[in-house]
Amino acid sequence: MDLKKLAAALIPDTGLLPPEEYEKIYPERDRAPKAEVTRLAPSPTGFIHLGNLYSALADERSAHTTGGIFYLRIEDTDEKRRVDGAVESVIRSLNYFGINFDEGAELNSPLNKYGPYYQRRRAEIYRSFVKRLLEQGLAYPCFCTEDELNAVRENQTAEKKTTGYYGEYAKCRNLSEEQIYENLRAGKPFVIRLKSQGSIENKMTFRDAIKGDITVTENDQDVVILKSDGIPTYHFAHAIDDHFMRTTLVIRGEEWLSSLPVHIELHKVLGFKPPRYAHTCSLMKMDGGTKRKLSKRKDPELSLDFYRKAGYYPVAVVKYLMTILNSDFEEWSLKNPDADYRDFKFRIEKMSRSGALFDLDKLNDISKNEISRLSAKQCFDFLKGWAEEFGTDKDKAHFADEEYIIKVLELVMGVGGKKRRKDIERAEQGVRLIDYFFDDAFAPEYNYRFDKATVNTVLEEFAKTYDPADDNSVWFNKVKAIAPKVGFASEMSEYKANPEAYKGNVSDIAEILRIAVTGMPNSPDLCTIMRILGKGRAVARLKKGMI
Ligand code: GLU
């Protein structure tokens, strides 16, 4: 058979560069021997989930702890799944979690020398290689229809045979030259298949960067490499792309492990040295006593939007994922509480070989801890960011006054002091916590424990004498001074010695004031709260609190 003529008939494109040219266009990268080149290669479906972030973090850490490159490639071979704006959304989502690409799609980077980074824009490269494989007799056209393929599959299933297009089932493998040209003349659509050289009798050892040595059976399937629309399959495109983008380490989900034999063979027939592969375990969760994969349908926590909307501190999510990625991260983090997680020596080889268990409680703990370590300004930026995206109009307006909120946060979160608040897991809780510092969000519940006359006297008396210039001790003396007017003990010792003699004590007076000013029986230091509110608002609240 004249293979050159056949290749030209099947891939008639003129002006295709010969495969060798691409070696020159995309030369080996100038990198240190251990520097890893990794990539995130999502389909532009618009849904970016925790698994992508987990994988992206492993890619990003592998590249950046070795002085390498992390790039973004868009695997858009399936046009039906493409969603507008999806690529920007991937970049934005990952940026939010502090993960940045060095190179790739939609990045205006001087490093962008290995593009285009969209597979659909790389059609010529793929076609040049398909043409070469056809010329070498390592690929062939297949005219089987969907119905024919289904019938074969049904037969194979009924006979308990391995399904697929291989050996005796690979009907078009043996088409004569005449039959092929006849089909072409008849305008029959065709795909191009690999003419597999492998046999399932042959086993080989493959070293996965995570799973270690695994035994792999050679591929014997004549997989499709070019679809009838002229666009390659994932198998073929990724082999070409990872070679010419000079990827050194492919980190991908273990669902790809079953196609590894195909990928090994493709690299071989294309004459490429395969990159290292690392197959990561799926994220699992406990559900009613059994472990199962996180599912898009059942688990809202799979979506990254969940974490943004809920207002988790982004670094906390990343640190949490680091604990899953490398089991010694947690210990390191405890020993180095102030260190940036990027200082940890991440290694792909340390990743778990079995299912990674997702645990929201643990994330909550890490988030609490991270939030409790923020400076007032960091806390302000974090809460404001959340309020701007997910808060109400009132929330947004509140964050306009940075100076005021910083004062509030210093008090409420205990920033810089000993009484650091450690129970805030999410931005929304933080934003709600400061609501009472704004009149338009102040929704008090006046649950006083004393009668009307007592409450009103306390509030009225205090309003008369309140001066924001008072320091804590003057302020407290004024609180004490009210006690005899309502039959309360002004000293705790007096009260404890003879509780029956009093209706209450000085701390009950403070509680009445606190309920009037904050709407709650417990709050941070009331004297400071009133000072932050200022005289006008503090006194207005004392008056409003009368019953
Ligand atoms: N486009 C593939 C996916 O989204 C990428 C797999 C890989 O990283 O090679 O699953």
Short mmCIF file of C-alpha atoms in Angstrom, two decimals, residues 258-435:
data_model
loop_
_atom_site.label_atom_id
_atom_site.label_comp_id
_atom_site.label_asym_id
_atom_site.label_seq_id
_atom_site.Cartn_x
_atom_site.Cartn_y
_atom_site.Cartn_z
CA SER A 258 -6.45 2.57 33.15
CA SER A 259 -5.41 4.50 30.01
CA LEU A 260 -1.75 4.52 30.99
CA PRO A 261 -0.86 1.60 28.68
CA VAL A 262 -2.31 3.57 25.75
CA HIS A 263 -0.30 6.61 26.74
CA ILE A 264 2.90 4.62 27.08
CA GLU A 265 2.41 3.21 23.61
CA LEU A 266 1.56 6.58 22.12
CA HIS A 267 4.74 8.11 23.47
CA LYS A 268 6.66 5.18 22.05
CA VAL A 269 5.25 5.38 18.53
CA LEU A 270 5.63 9.14 18.53
CA GLY A 271 9.26 8.75 19.52
CA PHE A 272 8.90 10.71 22.76
CA LYS A 273 10.36 10.08 26.16
CA PRO A 274 7.30 10.09 28.44
CA PRO A 275 7.14 12.56 31.31
CA ARG A 276 6.91 11.19 34.83
CA TYR A 277 3.32 10.48 35.79
CA ALA A 278 1.81 10.87 39.24
CA HIS A 279 -1.71 9.53 39.69
CA THR A 280 -3.46 11.11 42.63
CA CYS A 281 -6.10 9.44 44.76
CA SER A 282 -9.65 10.71 44.59
CA LEU A 283 -11.00 12.82 47.40
CA MET A 284 -13.29 10.67 49.51
CA LYS A 285 -15.69 11.37 52.31
CA MET A 286 -17.35 9.33 55.01
CA ASP A 287 -21.04 8.94 54.37
CA GLY A 288 -23.07 6.94 56.84
CA GLY A 289 -20.10 4.78 57.82
CA THR A 290 -18.84 4.13 54.29
CA LYS A 291 -16.19 5.91 52.29
CA ARG A 292 -17.18 7.27 48.92
CA LYS A 293 -15.89 9.70 46.31
CA LEU A 294 -16.95 13.31 46.67
CA SER A 295 -19.72 13.81 44.17
CA LYS A 296 -20.73 16.89 42.24
CA ARG A 297 -24.38 16.03 42.70
CA LYS A 298 -24.43 15.19 46.38
CA ASP A 299 -21.67 17.30 47.95
CA PRO A 300 -21.81 21.07 47.78
CA GLU A 301 -18.37 21.14 49.38
CA LEU A 302 -16.89 19.82 46.16
CA SER A 303 -17.47 23.16 44.45
CA LEU A 304 -14.87 25.85 45.10
CA ASP A 305 -17.64 28.43 45.20
CA PHE A 306 -18.80 26.76 48.38
CA TYR A 307 -15.62 27.86 50.17
CA ARG A 308 -15.74 31.36 48.79
CA LYS A 309 -19.38 31.90 49.62
CA ALA A 310 -19.04 30.41 53.07
CA GLY A 311 -16.03 32.69 53.53
CA TYR A 312 -13.33 30.24 54.50
CA TYR A 313 -9.97 31.88 54.78
CA PRO A 314 -8.36 30.88 51.46
CA VAL A 315 -4.99 30.01 52.99
CA ALA A 316 -6.82 27.74 55.43
CA VAL A 317 -8.32 25.77 52.54
CA VAL A 318 -4.88 25.48 50.97
CA LYS A 319 -3.25 24.47 54.24
CA TYR A 320 -5.97 21.93 54.76
CA LEU A 321 -5.30 20.47 51.32
CA MET A 322 -1.60 20.42 52.15
CA THR A 323 -2.38 18.16 55.11
CA ILE A 324 -4.01 15.74 52.68
CA LEU A 325 -1.25 16.08 50.09
CA ASN A 326 1.68 15.38 52.41
CA SER A 327 0.91 13.72 55.71
CA ASP A 328 3.93 15.30 57.45
CA PHE A 329 2.70 18.81 56.66
CA GLU A 330 0.56 18.98 59.79
CA GLU A 331 3.43 18.25 62.11
CA TRP A 332 5.63 20.74 60.29
CA SER A 333 2.89 23.33 60.53
CA LEU A 334 2.52 22.80 64.28
CA LYS A 335 6.25 23.23 64.71
CA ASN A 336 6.29 26.30 62.48
CA PRO A 337 3.02 28.07 63.25
CA ASP A 338 4.19 31.38 61.80
CA ALA A 339 5.78 29.99 58.66
CA ASP A 340 4.35 30.38 55.20
CA TYR A 341 3.10 27.00 53.99
CA ARG A 342 5.25 27.53 50.91
CA ASP A 343 8.34 26.99 53.07
CA PHE A 344 7.33 23.37 53.60
CA LYS A 345 9.28 20.88 51.46
CA PHE A 346 6.44 19.42 49.44
CA ARG A 347 7.28 16.21 47.62
CA ILE A 348 5.01 14.38 45.23
CA GLU A 349 6.51 11.06 46.33
CA LYS A 350 5.12 11.61 49.82
CA MET A 351 1.54 11.70 48.60
CA SER A 352 -0.85 9.07 49.86
CA ARG A 353 -1.35 5.99 47.69
CA SER A 354 -4.83 5.32 48.95
CA GLY A 355 -8.01 7.43 49.10
CA ALA A 356 -7.61 10.88 50.60
CA LEU A 357 -10.31 11.49 53.17
CA PHE A 358 -11.94 14.89 53.17
CA ASP A 359 -12.87 16.18 56.60
CA LEU A 360 -14.79 19.44 56.91
CA ASP A 361 -14.31 19.59 60.69
CA LYS A 362 -10.59 19.65 60.25
CA LEU A 363 -10.86 22.43 57.68
CA ASN A 364 -13.01 24.38 60.14
CA ASP A 365 -10.31 24.04 62.79
CA ILE A 366 -7.58 25.18 60.45
CA SER A 367 -9.69 28.11 59.29
CA LYS A 368 -10.38 29.18 62.89
CA ASN A 369 -6.73 29.04 63.65
CA GLU A 370 -5.72 31.00 60.55
CA ILE A 371 -8.35 33.68 61.13
CA SER A 372 -7.26 34.02 64.75
CA ARG A 373 -3.75 34.82 63.56
CA LEU A 374 -4.67 37.65 61.22
CA SER A 375 -3.67 41.23 61.88
CA ALA A 376 -6.53 43.71 62.09
CA LYS A 377 -5.75 44.94 58.58
CA GLN A 378 -5.61 41.41 57.15
CA CYS A 379 -8.85 40.61 58.87
CA PHE A 380 -10.40 43.79 57.51
CA ASP A 381 -9.32 42.95 53.94
CA PHE A 382 -10.60 39.40 54.25
CA LEU A 383 -14.01 40.33 55.65
CA LYS A 384 -14.38 43.22 53.25
CA GLY A 385 -13.56 40.96 50.30
CA TRP A 386 -16.26 38.58 51.38
CA ALA A 387 -18.78 41.34 52.08
CA GLU A 388 -18.20 42.88 48.67
CA GLU A 389 -18.84 39.63 46.89
CA PHE A 390 -21.44 37.92 49.02
CA GLY A 391 -22.65 40.39 51.64
CA THR A 392 -25.79 42.49 51.73
CA ASP A 393 -25.78 46.12 50.60
CA LYS A 394 -25.56 47.09 54.26
CA ASP A 395 -22.50 44.86 54.75
CA LYS A 396 -20.83 46.50 51.78
CA ALA A 397 -21.56 49.97 53.10
CA HIS A 398 -20.22 49.10 56.56
CA PHE A 399 -16.82 48.27 55.17
CA ALA A 400 -16.40 51.72 53.66
CA ASP A 401 -15.00 53.06 56.93
CA GLU A 402 -11.75 51.19 57.33
CA GLU A 403 -10.53 53.08 60.38
CA TYR A 404 -13.73 52.41 62.29
CA ILE A 405 -13.83 48.72 61.42
CA ILE A 406 -10.19 48.22 62.31
CA LYS A 407 -10.94 49.59 65.78
CA VAL A 408 -13.95 47.30 66.02
CA LEU A 409 -11.96 44.28 64.87
CA GLU A 410 -9.15 44.98 67.28
CA LEU A 411 -11.68 44.76 70.04
CA VAL A 412 -14.01 42.06 68.79
CA MET A 413 -11.35 39.70 67.46
CA GLY A 414 -8.97 40.60 70.26
CA VAL A 415 -6.25 41.33 67.74
CA GLY A 416 -2.93 42.02 69.37
CA GLY A 417 -4.28 41.20 72.81
CA LYS A 418 -4.34 38.12 74.97
CA LYS A 419 -8.03 37.48 74.44
CA ARG A 420 -7.76 36.47 70.82
CA ARG A 421 -11.05 35.18 69.54
CA LYS A 422 -10.54 31.68 68.16
CA ASP A 423 -14.00 30.57 67.18
CA ILE A 424 -14.47 32.30 63.84
CA GLU A 425 -14.29 29.82 60.99
CA ARG A 426 -15.71 31.86 58.18
CA ALA A 427 -15.93 35.45 57.02
CA GLU A 428 -19.67 35.55 57.33
CA GLN A 429 -19.46 34.85 61.06
CA GLY A 430 -16.97 37.69 61.40
CA VAL A 431 -19.18 40.08 59.47
CA ARG A 432 -22.23 39.20 61.61
CA LEU A 433 -20.16 39.60 64.74
CA ILE A 434 -19.68 43.31 64.16
CA ASP A 435 -23.24 44.08 63.07
#
